[in-house]
């Protein structure tokens, strides 16, 4: 999108530059497109020097008046200041302390500077020779430790300097050749120089490569359509070469589309080309995780963790993968292993909110509510305004039988959570535990209304009605449950809310409905004689 707006800005600038009248309308749209590009991506700031390069490449400036210089300098200065404030409004800070970003990277400032020339030449080779086997989202790049390691570092720097200096020297004489070269390197000045970004991404060539085929296009057009006509041999040779190039490019596009067919085929292709890539392994693991194929997911997550030190941000990669491994272990029921992975994640970064949150859930699933509450207090200390984290803390406190703590956190968020059924439900059962049955009705009714298909919410609401001697409404809710849900679903739901005894008398109401169903000769998956009296209680696991 940033590239699109830059192209629009270049187009409108050229229209304004050659217009005989109303040129300032075109310049207005040029500036508007510039800020749209800058709002899409910060490196669009390079559009300003790109327009300057365009101006001095294709327009004559034999006599430049002082007035023109002043107008140009003033306009450029205003635009730069406006762009700086625009970036500041998006980032929250001016990016002058960018060198701090190298602290979390797996490469140093000097290694990045020395490696980028090799990468830029690799980009050019991919553009002019787009073989599918060389195209990938991820690339494994050997860092340049010095000018001679690897040996291609110094030759790459010399070649790029030669291209830039030569293009500047012959810019006015051969603008159609020199301008595309300078435009390419200029528009890599942000992402391929000093800033601590990741080393390589093919998509960075979207805009820089815009004019690279302009000289070839002009050459082909000159040979095919010049007057007088070129020789028949030249025209046939150029036509065949052009067709051959289009066929190769078309085949490469078709082959790449096969790799992009699904997320699984894409990351399998990436992992085949970059077998040590932690990102490729992690994303392939995530793909299998979403498909429910947890064994394959676990394998690729382990592979990602093994190669995490190769990532651009090793610690971040380790934390993300440990969190994913913990999630897989939790799903398959191995809660201890899940907790271990989350603890390893927290050993790297004690304030990681995702790992803290998931470790709380892992402790709750394991029945270790006190441990969950300890972790929850750490989380809420770092993010005191988060409704979700306060709710999680209240839940941990409730399961640990610290109802006073749970009520304190629920009180903080209940006013902002009237449309959050989980918070409403927790507030309702806390009121019920405090025997404030009428108050609990308000919250439980809202929870049941917000999630009408949740059987646990409906059962608990029936309990609340029964507690305030409104048994007819309780019976109506239970009747509705029995009409809408299969009996095995109801039987599985009731034991799920047996952990905390809210009111044992409600069990008789449910038992009566079971007896009625037995009289109608509906077979039950479990014998009611051997089953204990069922109690309507809170499903602590249901709302997590």
Coordinates of C-alpha atoms in Angstrom, one line a residue:
X1 CA 0.0 0.0 0.0
X2 CA 2.9 2.4 0.7
X3 CA 4.4 1.5 -2.7
X4 CA 1.0 2.2 -4.3
X5 CA 0.7 5.7 -2.8
X6 CA 4.3 6.4 -3.7
X7 CA 3.6 5.6 -7.3
X8 CA 0.5 7.8 -7.2
X9 CA 2.6 10.6 -5.8
X10 CA 5.2 10.2 -8.5
X11 CA 2.6 10.2 -11.2
X12 CA 0.8 13.3 -9.9
X13 CA 4.1 15.1 -9.5
X14 CA 5.0 14.4 -13.1
X15 CA 1.5 15.5 -14.2
X16 CA 1.9 18.7 -12.3
X17 CA 5.4 19.2 -13.6
X18 CA 4.4 19.1 -17.3
X19 CA 1.0 20.7 -16.9
X20 CA 0.5 24.1 -18.5
X21 CA -2.2 25.1 -16.1
X22 CA -3.8 24.0 -12.8
X23 CA -0.5 22.3 -11.9
X24 CA -1.0 23.1 -8.2
X25 CA -4.0 20.7 -8.1
X26 CA -1.7 17.9 -9.2
X27 CA 0.9 19.0 -6.6
X28 CA -1.8 19.0 -3.9
X29 CA -2.6 15.3 -4.8
X30 CA 1.1 14.5 -4.8
X31 CA 1.5 15.8 -1.2
X32 CA -1.7 14.0 -0.2
X33 CA -0.5 10.7 -1.6
X34 CA 2.9 11.2 0.1
X35 CA 1.3 11.4 3.5
X36 CA -1.0 8.5 2.7
X37 CA 2.2 6.5 1.8
X38 CA 3.9 7.7 5.0
X39 CA 0.8 6.6 7.0
X40 CA 1.1 3.2 5.4
X41 CA 4.8 2.7 6.1
X42 CA 7.5 5.0 7.5
X43 CA 10.1 4.3 4.8
X44 CA 7.9 6.3 2.4
X45 CA 9.9 9.3 3.7
X46 CA 12.3 8.4 0.8
X47 CA 9.7 9.6 -1.6
X48 CA 11.0 13.2 -1.1
X49 CA 14.6 12.5 -2.3
X50 CA 13.1 10.2 -5.0
X51 CA 11.2 13.2 -6.4
X52 CA 14.3 15.3 -6.3
X53 CA 16.2 12.6 -8.2
X54 CA 13.4 12.4 -10.7
X55 CA 13.4 16.2 -11.2
X56 CA 17.1 16.4 -11.8
X57 CA 17.2 13.3 -14.0
X58 CA 14.6 14.3 -16.6
X59 CA 14.2 18.1 -16.4
X60 CA 16.6 20.8 -17.5
X61 CA 17.9 23.2 -14.9
X62 CA 20.3 25.4 -16.8
X63 CA 19.3 28.5 -15.0
X64 CA 18.0 28.1 -11.4
X65 CA 16.9 31.3 -9.8
X66 CA 17.4 32.1 -6.2
X67 CA 13.6 32.3 -5.8
X68 CA 13.3 28.7 -7.1
X69 CA 15.9 27.5 -4.6
X70 CA 14.2 29.3 -1.7
X71 CA 10.8 27.9 -2.7
X72 CA 12.2 24.4 -3.1
X73 CA 14.2 24.5 0.2
X74 CA 11.2 25.9 2.1
X75 CA 8.8 23.3 0.7
X76 CA 11.2 20.4 1.4
X77 CA 11.8 21.7 5.0
X78 CA 8.1 22.0 5.7
X79 CA 7.4 18.5 4.3
X80 CA 10.3 17.0 6.4
X81 CA 9.1 18.6 9.6
X82 CA 5.5 17.5 8.9
X83 CA 6.7 14.0 8.1
X84 CA 8.7 13.9 11.4
X85 CA 5.7 14.8 13.4
X86 CA 3.6 12.4 11.4
X87 CA 5.9 9.5 12.2
X88 CA 6.0 10.7 15.8
X89 CA 2.2 10.6 16.1
X90 CA 2.2 7.0 14.8
X91 CA 5.2 5.6 16.7
X92 CA 4.9 7.7 19.9
X93 CA 8.5 8.7 19.6
X94 CA 11.0 9.9 17.0
X95 CA 13.2 7.1 15.8
X96 CA 16.5 8.7 16.7
X97 CA 17.5 6.1 19.3
X98 CA 17.4 3.3 16.7
X99 CA 20.7 1.8 17.6
X100 CA 19.2 0.5 20.8
X101 CA 17.3 -2.0 18.7
X102 CA 20.6 -4.0 18.1
X103 CA 20.6 -5.1 21.7
X104 CA 17.9 -7.7 20.9
X105 CA 19.2 -8.7 17.5
X106 CA 21.3 -11.7 16.6
X107 CA 23.6 -9.4 14.6
X108 CA 25.6 -6.3 15.3
X109 CA 25.5 -2.9 13.6
X110 CA 28.8 -3.6 11.7
X111 CA 27.6 -7.0 10.6
X112 CA 24.4 -5.6 9.2
X113 CA 26.3 -2.8 7.3
X114 CA 28.7 -5.2 5.8
X115 CA 26.1 -7.9 4.9
X116 CA 23.6 -5.6 3.2
X117 CA 25.6 -5.0 -0.1
X118 CA 25.6 -8.8 -0.7
X119 CA 21.8 -8.9 0.0
X120 CA 21.2 -6.0 -2.4
X121 CA 23.0 -7.7 -5.2
X122 CA 21.0 -10.9 -4.4
X123 CA 17.8 -8.9 -4.8
X124 CA 18.9 -7.7 -8.2
X125 CA 19.8 -11.3 -9.3
X126 CA 16.3 -12.4 -8.2
X127 CA 14.6 -9.6 -10.1
X128 CA 16.4 -10.3 -13.4
X129 CA 16.5 -14.1 -12.9
X130 CA 13.3 -15.0 -11.0
X131 CA 13.9 -18.8 -10.6
X132 CA 11.3 -20.2 -8.2
X133 CA 13.8 -22.2 -6.2
X134 CA 15.6 -18.9 -5.3
X135 CA 12.4 -17.2 -4.1
X136 CA 11.3 -17.6 -0.5
X137 CA 9.8 -15.6 2.5
X138 CA 12.8 -16.7 4.5
X139 CA 16.5 -16.7 3.6
X140 CA 19.6 -18.0 5.4
X141 CA 22.2 -15.4 5.1
X142 CA 25.8 -15.8 6.4
X143 CA 26.8 -12.6 8.2
X144 CA 29.8 -10.6 7.0
X145 CA 32.2 -10.4 9.9
X146 CA 34.7 -8.3 8.0
X147 CA 35.5 -7.0 4.5
X148 CA 36.9 -10.4 3.6
X149 CA 34.6 -12.8 5.4
X150 CA 32.9 -14.1 3.4
X151 CA 35.1 -13.2 0.3
X152 CA 32.1 -11.7 -1.6
X153 CA 31.7 -8.8 0.9
X154 CA 34.3 -6.4 -0.5
X155 CA 33.5 -7.1 -4.2
X156 CA 29.8 -6.5 -3.5
X157 CA 30.6 -3.1 -1.8
X158 CA 32.9 -2.1 -4.7
X159 CA 30.3 -3.1 -7.3
X160 CA 27.5 -1.1 -5.6
X161 CA 29.8 2.0 -5.2
X162 CA 30.7 1.6 -8.9
X163 CA 27.0 1.5 -9.9
X164 CA 26.1 4.5 -7.8
X165 CA 29.0 6.7 -8.7
X166 CA 28.8 5.8 -12.4
X167 CA 25.1 6.5 -12.4
X168 CA 25.5 9.9 -10.9
X169 CA 28.3 10.7 -13.4
X170 CA 26.2 9.8 -16.4
X171 CA 22.8 10.7 -15.1
X172 CA 22.2 13.6 -17.5
X173 CA 23.6 11.8 -20.5
X174 CA 21.8 8.4 -19.9
X175 CA 18.9 9.2 -17.6
X176 CA 16.8 6.2 -18.7
X177 CA 19.6 3.9 -17.5
X178 CA 21.1 5.7 -14.5
X179 CA 17.8 6.9 -12.9
X180 CA 16.4 3.3 -12.3
X181 CA 19.7 2.3 -10.7
X182 CA 19.9 5.3 -8.4
X183 CA 16.1 4.9 -7.6
X184 CA 16.7 1.3 -6.6
X185 CA 19.5 2.0 -4.2
X186 CA 17.9 5.2 -2.8
X187 CA 14.6 3.4 -1.9
X188 CA 16.6 0.7 0.0
X189 CA 18.2 3.4 2.1
X190 CA 16.0 2.8 5.1
X191 CA 15.5 -1.0 5.1
X192 CA 18.9 -2.0 3.9
X193 CA 21.3 0.3 5.7
X194 CA 21.8 1.3 9.4
X195 CA 18.4 0.6 11.0
X196 CA 18.2 -2.6 13.1
X197 CA 15.5 -4.3 10.9
X198 CA 15.7 -7.9 9.9
X199 CA 18.3 -8.5 7.3
X200 CA 16.3 -9.6 4.3
X201 CA 12.8 -9.7 2.9
X202 CA 11.9 -9.9 -0.8
X203 CA 8.9 -7.6 -0.4
X204 CA 11.3 -4.7 0.1
X205 CA 11.8 -4.6 -3.6
X206 CA 8.2 -3.7 -4.5
X207 CA 8.9 0.0 -5.0
X208 CA 12.7 0.0 -5.6
X209 CA 12.3 -2.3 -8.6
X210 CA 9.6 -0.1 -10.2
X211 CA 11.9 1.4 -12.9
X212 CA 14.5 -1.4 -13.3
X213 CA 13.0 -2.7 -16.5
X214 CA 12.4 0.7 -18.0
X215 CA 15.8 0.6 -20.0
X216 CA 15.0 -2.9 -21.3
X217 CA 11.5 -1.8 -22.3
X218 CA 12.8 1.2 -24.1
X219 CA 15.4 -0.9 -25.9
X220 CA 12.9 -3.5 -27.0
X221 CA 10.5 -0.8 -28.2
X222 CA 13.3 1.0 -30.1
X223 CA 14.3 -2.2 -31.9
X224 CA 10.8 -3.2 -32.8
X225 CA 9.3 0.2 -33.6
X226 CA 12.1 2.5 -34.7
X227 CA 11.9 4.4 -38.0
X228 CA 13.7 3.4 -40.2
X229 CA 13.1 -0.2 -39.1
X230 CA 15.9 -2.3 -37.5
X231 CA 17.2 -5.4 -39.3
X232 CA 14.9 -8.4 -39.4
X233 CA 17.4 -10.4 -37.4
X234 CA 17.4 -7.9 -34.6
X235 CA 13.7 -7.7 -34.4
X236 CA 13.3 -11.5 -34.4
X237 CA 16.1 -11.9 -31.8
X238 CA 14.5 -9.3 -29.5
X239 CA 11.0 -10.8 -29.9
X240 CA 12.3 -14.3 -29.1
X241 CA 14.2 -13.1 -26.1
X242 CA 11.2 -11.2 -24.8
X243 CA 8.9 -14.1 -25.2
X244 CA 11.4 -16.4 -23.6
X245 CA 11.8 -14.1 -20.6
X246 CA 8.0 -13.9 -20.2
X247 CA 7.7 -17.6 -20.4
X248 CA 10.4 -18.1 -17.7
X249 CA 8.7 -15.4 -15.5
X250 CA 5.3 -17.0 -16.1
X251 CA 6.6 -20.4 -15.1
X252 CA 8.2 -19.0 -12.0
X253 CA 4.9 -17.3 -11.1
X254 CA 3.0 -20.5 -11.6
X255 CA 5.5 -22.5 -9.5
X256 CA 5.4 -20.0 -6.7
X257 CA 1.6 -20.1 -6.8
X258 CA 1.7 -23.8 -6.0
X259 CA 3.8 -23.1 -3.0
X260 CA 1.3 -20.4 -1.9
X261 CA -1.7 -22.7 -2.3
X262 CA -2.1 -23.1 1.5
X263 CA -0.3 -21.9 4.6
X264 CA 1.0 -25.5 5.0
X265 CA 2.4 -25.7 1.5
X266 CA 4.0 -22.2 1.9
X267 CA 5.8 -22.9 5.1
X268 CA 6.8 -26.4 3.9
X269 CA 8.4 -24.8 0.9
X270 CA 10.2 -22.2 3.1
X271 CA 11.4 -24.9 5.5
X272 CA 12.7 -27.0 2.5
X273 CA 14.8 -24.0 1.3
X274 CA 15.8 -22.7 4.8
X275 CA 15.9 -25.9 7.0
X276 CA 17.3 -23.9 10.0
X277 CA 14.7 -21.2 10.0
X278 CA 12.9 -21.0 13.4
X279 CA 10.2 -18.8 11.9
X280 CA 9.4 -21.4 9.1
X281 CA 9.3 -24.2 11.6
X282 CA 7.2 -22.2 14.1
X283 CA 4.6 -21.2 11.5
X284 CA 4.4 -24.7 10.1
X285 CA 3.8 -25.9 13.7
X286 CA 1.1 -23.3 14.1
X287 CA -0.5 -24.6 10.9
X288 CA -0.7 -28.1 12.2
X289 CA -1.8 -26.9 15.6
X290 CA -4.8 -25.2 14.0
X291 CA -5.7 -28.4 12.2
X292 CA -5.6 -30.3 15.4
X293 CA -2.6 -32.4 14.4
X294 CA -0.8 -31.9 17.7
X295 CA 2.0 -34.4 17.2
X296 CA 3.2 -32.7 14.0
X297 CA 2.8 -29.3 15.7
X298 CA 4.8 -30.4 18.6
X299 CA 7.6 -31.6 16.3
X300 CA 7.9 -28.4 14.4
X301 CA 7.7 -26.3 17.5
X302 CA 10.6 -28.3 19.0
X303 CA 12.5 -27.7 15.8
X304 CA 11.8 -24.0 16.0
X305 CA 13.1 -23.9 19.6
X306 CA 16.2 -25.8 18.6
X307 CA 17.1 -23.1 16.0
X308 CA 15.8 -20.1 17.9
X309 CA 19.3 -18.6 18.3
X310 CA 19.4 -18.2 14.5
X311 CA 16.3 -15.9 14.6
X312 CA 16.7 -12.1 14.2
X313 CA 15.4 -11.8 17.8
X314 CA 16.5 -15.0 19.5
X315 CA 14.9 -14.3 22.9
X316 CA 11.6 -13.3 21.4
X317 CA 11.6 -16.4 19.2
X318 CA 12.3 -18.6 22.2
X319 CA 9.5 -17.1 24.2
X320 CA 7.0 -17.5 21.4
X321 CA 7.9 -21.1 20.8
X322 CA 7.9 -22.1 24.4
X323 CA 4.5 -20.6 24.8
X324 CA 3.3 -22.6 21.7
X325 CA 4.8 -25.8 23.2
X326 CA 3.0 -25.1 26.5
X327 CA -0.3 -24.7 24.6
X328 CA 0.1 -28.0 22.8
X329 CA 1.0 -29.8 26.0
X330 CA -2.0 -28.3 27.7
X331 CA -4.4 -29.4 24.9
X332 CA -3.3 -33.0 25.1
X333 CA -3.7 -33.0 28.9
X334 CA -0.1 -32.9 30.0
X335 CA -0.5 -29.9 32.3
X336 CA 2.8 -30.4 34.2
X337 CA 4.8 -30.3 30.9
X338 CA 2.7 -27.3 29.9
X339 CA 3.6 -25.5 33.1
X340 CA 7.3 -26.3 32.7
X341 CA 7.3 -24.7 29.2
X342 CA 5.6 -21.5 30.6
X343 CA 8.1 -21.3 33.4
X344 CA 11.0 -21.6 30.9
X345 CA 9.4 -18.7 29.0
X346 CA 9.2 -16.7 32.2
X347 CA 12.8 -17.4 33.0
X348 CA 13.7 -15.5 29.8
X349 CA 11.3 -12.7 30.4
X350 CA 9.4 -12.6 33.8
X351 CA 7.1 -9.9 32.4
X352 CA 5.9 -11.7 29.3
X353 CA 2.1 -11.2 29.5
X354 CA 1.2 -14.1 27.2
X355 CA 3.3 -16.6 29.1
X356 CA 2.1 -15.3 32.4
X357 CA -1.5 -15.5 31.3
X358 CA -1.1 -19.1 30.0
X359 CA 0.8 -20.2 33.1
X360 CA -2.1 -19.0 35.2
X361 CA -4.6 -21.0 33.1
X362 CA -2.3 -24.0 33.3
X363 CA -2.2 -23.8 37.1
X364 CA -6.0 -23.5 37.2
X365 CA -6.4 -26.5 34.9
X366 CA -4.1 -28.5 37.3
X367 CA -6.1 -27.4 40.3
X368 CA -3.3 -25.3 41.7
X369 CA -5.3 -22.2 42.3
X370 CA -2.9 -20.7 44.8
X371 CA 0.0 -20.9 42.3
X372 CA -2.3 -19.4 39.7
X373 CA -3.1 -16.5 42.0
X374 CA 0.6 -15.8 42.6
X375 CA 1.2 -15.5 38.9
X376 CA -2.0 -13.5 38.4
X377 CA -0.8 -10.9 40.9
X378 CA 2.4 -10.5 38.9
X379 CA 0.5 -10.0 35.8
X380 CA -1.9 -7.5 37.2
X381 CA 1.0 -5.5 38.7
X382 CA 2.4 -5.0 35.2
X383 CA -1.0 -4.4 33.5
X384 CA -3.2 -2.9 36.2
X385 CA -5.8 -1.5 33.8
X386 CA -6.4 -4.7 31.8
X387 CA -10.0 -5.9 32.2
X388 CA -9.0 -9.4 31.0
X389 CA -6.2 -9.7 33.4
X390 CA -8.3 -8.5 36.3
X391 CA -10.9 -11.0 35.4
X392 CA -8.3 -13.7 35.3
X393 CA -7.0 -12.7 38.8
X394 CA -10.5 -12.7 40.2
X395 CA -11.1 -16.2 38.8
X396 CA -7.8 -17.5 40.3
X397 CA -8.8 -15.9 43.6
X398 CA -12.2 -17.5 43.5
X399 CA -10.9 -20.9 42.8
X400 CA -8.4 -20.5 45.6
X401 CA -11.3 -19.6 48.0
X402 CA -10.2 -16.0 48.4
X403 CA -13.6 -14.6 47.7
X404 CA -12.8 -11.2 49.1
X405 CA -9.9 -10.8 46.6
X406 CA -12.1 -12.0 43.8
X407 CA -14.8 -9.5 44.7
X408 CA -12.3 -6.7 44.9
X409 CA -11.1 -7.3 41.3
X410 CA -14.6 -7.9 39.9
X411 CA -15.8 -4.6 41.4
X412 CA -13.1 -2.8 39.5
X413 CA -14.2 -4.1 36.1
X414 CA -17.9 -4.9 36.4
X415 CA -18.9 -1.4 35.3
X416 CA -16.9 -1.7 32.1
X417 CA -17.9 -5.3 31.4
X418 CA -21.7 -5.3 31.1
X419 CA -21.4 -7.0 27.8
X420 CA -18.8 -9.5 28.9
X421 CA -20.6 -12.7 29.8
X422 CA -17.6 -14.2 31.6
X423 CA -17.4 -11.2 34.0
X424 CA -21.1 -11.2 34.5
X425 CA -21.2 -14.9 35.3
X426 CA -18.3 -14.6 37.8
X427 CA -19.9 -11.6 39.5
X428 CA -23.1 -13.6 39.8
X429 CA -21.6 -16.7 41.4
X430 CA -19.6 -14.5 43.8
X431 CA -22.8 -12.8 44.9
X432 CA -24.4 -16.2 45.3
X433 CA -21.5 -17.4 47.4
X434 CA -22.0 -14.4 49.6
X435 CA -25.7 -15.3 49.8
X436 CA -26.7 -12.1 48.0
X437 CA -29.1 -14.1 45.9
X438 CA -31.1 -11.2 44.6
X439 CA -28.0 -9.3 43.5
X440 CA -26.7 -12.4 41.8
X441 CA -29.8 -12.6 39.7
X442 CA -28.9 -9.4 37.8
X443 CA -25.5 -10.7 36.7
X444 CA -26.5 -14.3 36.0
X445 CA -29.4 -13.1 33.9
X446 CA -27.1 -10.9 31.9
X447 CA -24.6 -13.8 31.4
X448 CA -27.4 -16.1 30.3
X449 CA -28.7 -13.5 27.9
X450 CA -25.3 -12.8 26.4
X451 CA -24.5 -16.5 26.0
X452 CA -27.9 -18.3 25.7
X453 CA -26.4 -21.6 24.5
X454 CA -24.1 -21.9 27.5
X455 CA -25.7 -24.7 29.6
X456 CA -23.7 -23.9 32.7
X457 CA -24.9 -20.4 32.7
X458 CA -28.5 -21.6 32.4
X459 CA -28.2 -24.2 35.2
X460 CA -26.6 -21.6 37.6
X461 CA -29.4 -19.1 36.8
X462 CA -32.0 -21.8 37.6
X463 CA -30.2 -22.2 41.0
X464 CA -30.4 -18.4 41.6
X465 CA -34.2 -18.4 40.9
X466 CA -34.6 -21.4 43.2
X467 CA -32.7 -19.6 46.0
X468 CA -35.1 -16.7 45.9
X469 CA -38.2 -19.0 46.0
X470 CA -39.0 -18.5 42.3
X471 CA -39.1 -22.2 41.5
X472 CA -41.5 -21.7 38.6
X473 CA -38.8 -19.7 36.7
X474 CA -36.2 -22.3 37.7
X475 CA -38.4 -25.1 36.3
X476 CA -39.0 -23.1 33.1
X477 CA -35.2 -22.7 32.5
X478 CA -34.6 -26.4 33.2
X479 CA -37.4 -27.4 31.0
X480 CA -36.0 -25.3 28.2
X481 CA -32.5 -26.9 28.8
X482 CA -34.0 -30.4 28.5
X483 CA -35.9 -29.4 25.3
X484 CA -32.9 -27.9 23.6
X485 CA -30.0 -30.2 24.6
X486 CA -29.4 -33.9 24.4
X487 CA -29.5 -35.7 27.7
X488 CA -25.8 -36.8 27.6
X489 CA -24.8 -33.1 27.2
X490 CA -26.8 -32.2 30.3
X491 CA -25.4 -35.1 32.3
X492 CA -21.9 -34.0 31.3
X493 CA -22.6 -30.4 32.2
X494 CA -23.9 -31.0 35.7
X495 CA -20.8 -32.7 37.1
X496 CA -18.8 -29.9 35.6
X497 CA -20.3 -27.5 38.1
X498 CA -20.0 -29.7 41.2
X499 CA -16.8 -28.2 42.5
X500 CA -18.3 -25.4 44.5
X501 CA -21.6 -26.1 46.4
X502 CA -23.9 -23.2 45.8
X503 CA -27.2 -24.7 46.9
X504 CA -27.8 -28.4 47.3
X505 CA -31.6 -28.0 47.3
X506 CA -31.6 -27.4 43.5
X507 CA -30.4 -31.0 43.0
X508 CA -33.9 -32.2 43.8
X509 CA -35.3 -30.1 41.0
X510 CA -32.9 -31.7 38.5
X511 CA -33.5 -35.1 39.9
X512 CA -37.3 -34.7 39.4
X513 CA -36.7 -34.0 35.7
X514 CA -34.5 -37.1 35.4
X515 CA -37.2 -39.2 37.1
X516 CA -39.8 -37.9 34.7
X517 CA -37.6 -38.8 31.7
X518 CA -37.1 -42.3 33.2
X519 CA -40.9 -42.7 33.4
X520 CA -41.0 -41.9 29.7
X521 CA -38.6 -44.8 29.2
X522 CA -35.8 -42.6 27.9
X523 CA -32.6 -44.5 28.5
X524 CA -29.8 -42.7 30.3
X525 CA -26.1 -43.3 29.6
X526 CA -25.5 -43.5 33.4
X527 CA -27.8 -45.1 36.0
X528 CA -29.5 -42.6 38.2
X529 CA -29.5 -45.1 41.1
X530 CA -25.7 -45.4 41.1
X531 CA -25.2 -41.7 40.5
X532 CA -24.9 -39.4 43.5
X533 CA -27.5 -36.6 44.0
X534 CA -26.5 -34.0 41.5
X535 CA -26.0 -30.4 42.6
X536 CA -26.2 -27.2 40.6
X537 CA -22.9 -25.6 41.1
X538 CA -20.4 -23.2 39.4
X539 CA -18.4 -24.4 36.4
X540 CA -15.1 -22.8 37.1
X541 CA -13.6 -24.4 34.0
X542 CA -16.4 -23.4 31.7
X543 CA -15.6 -19.7 31.7
X544 CA -11.9 -19.9 31.3

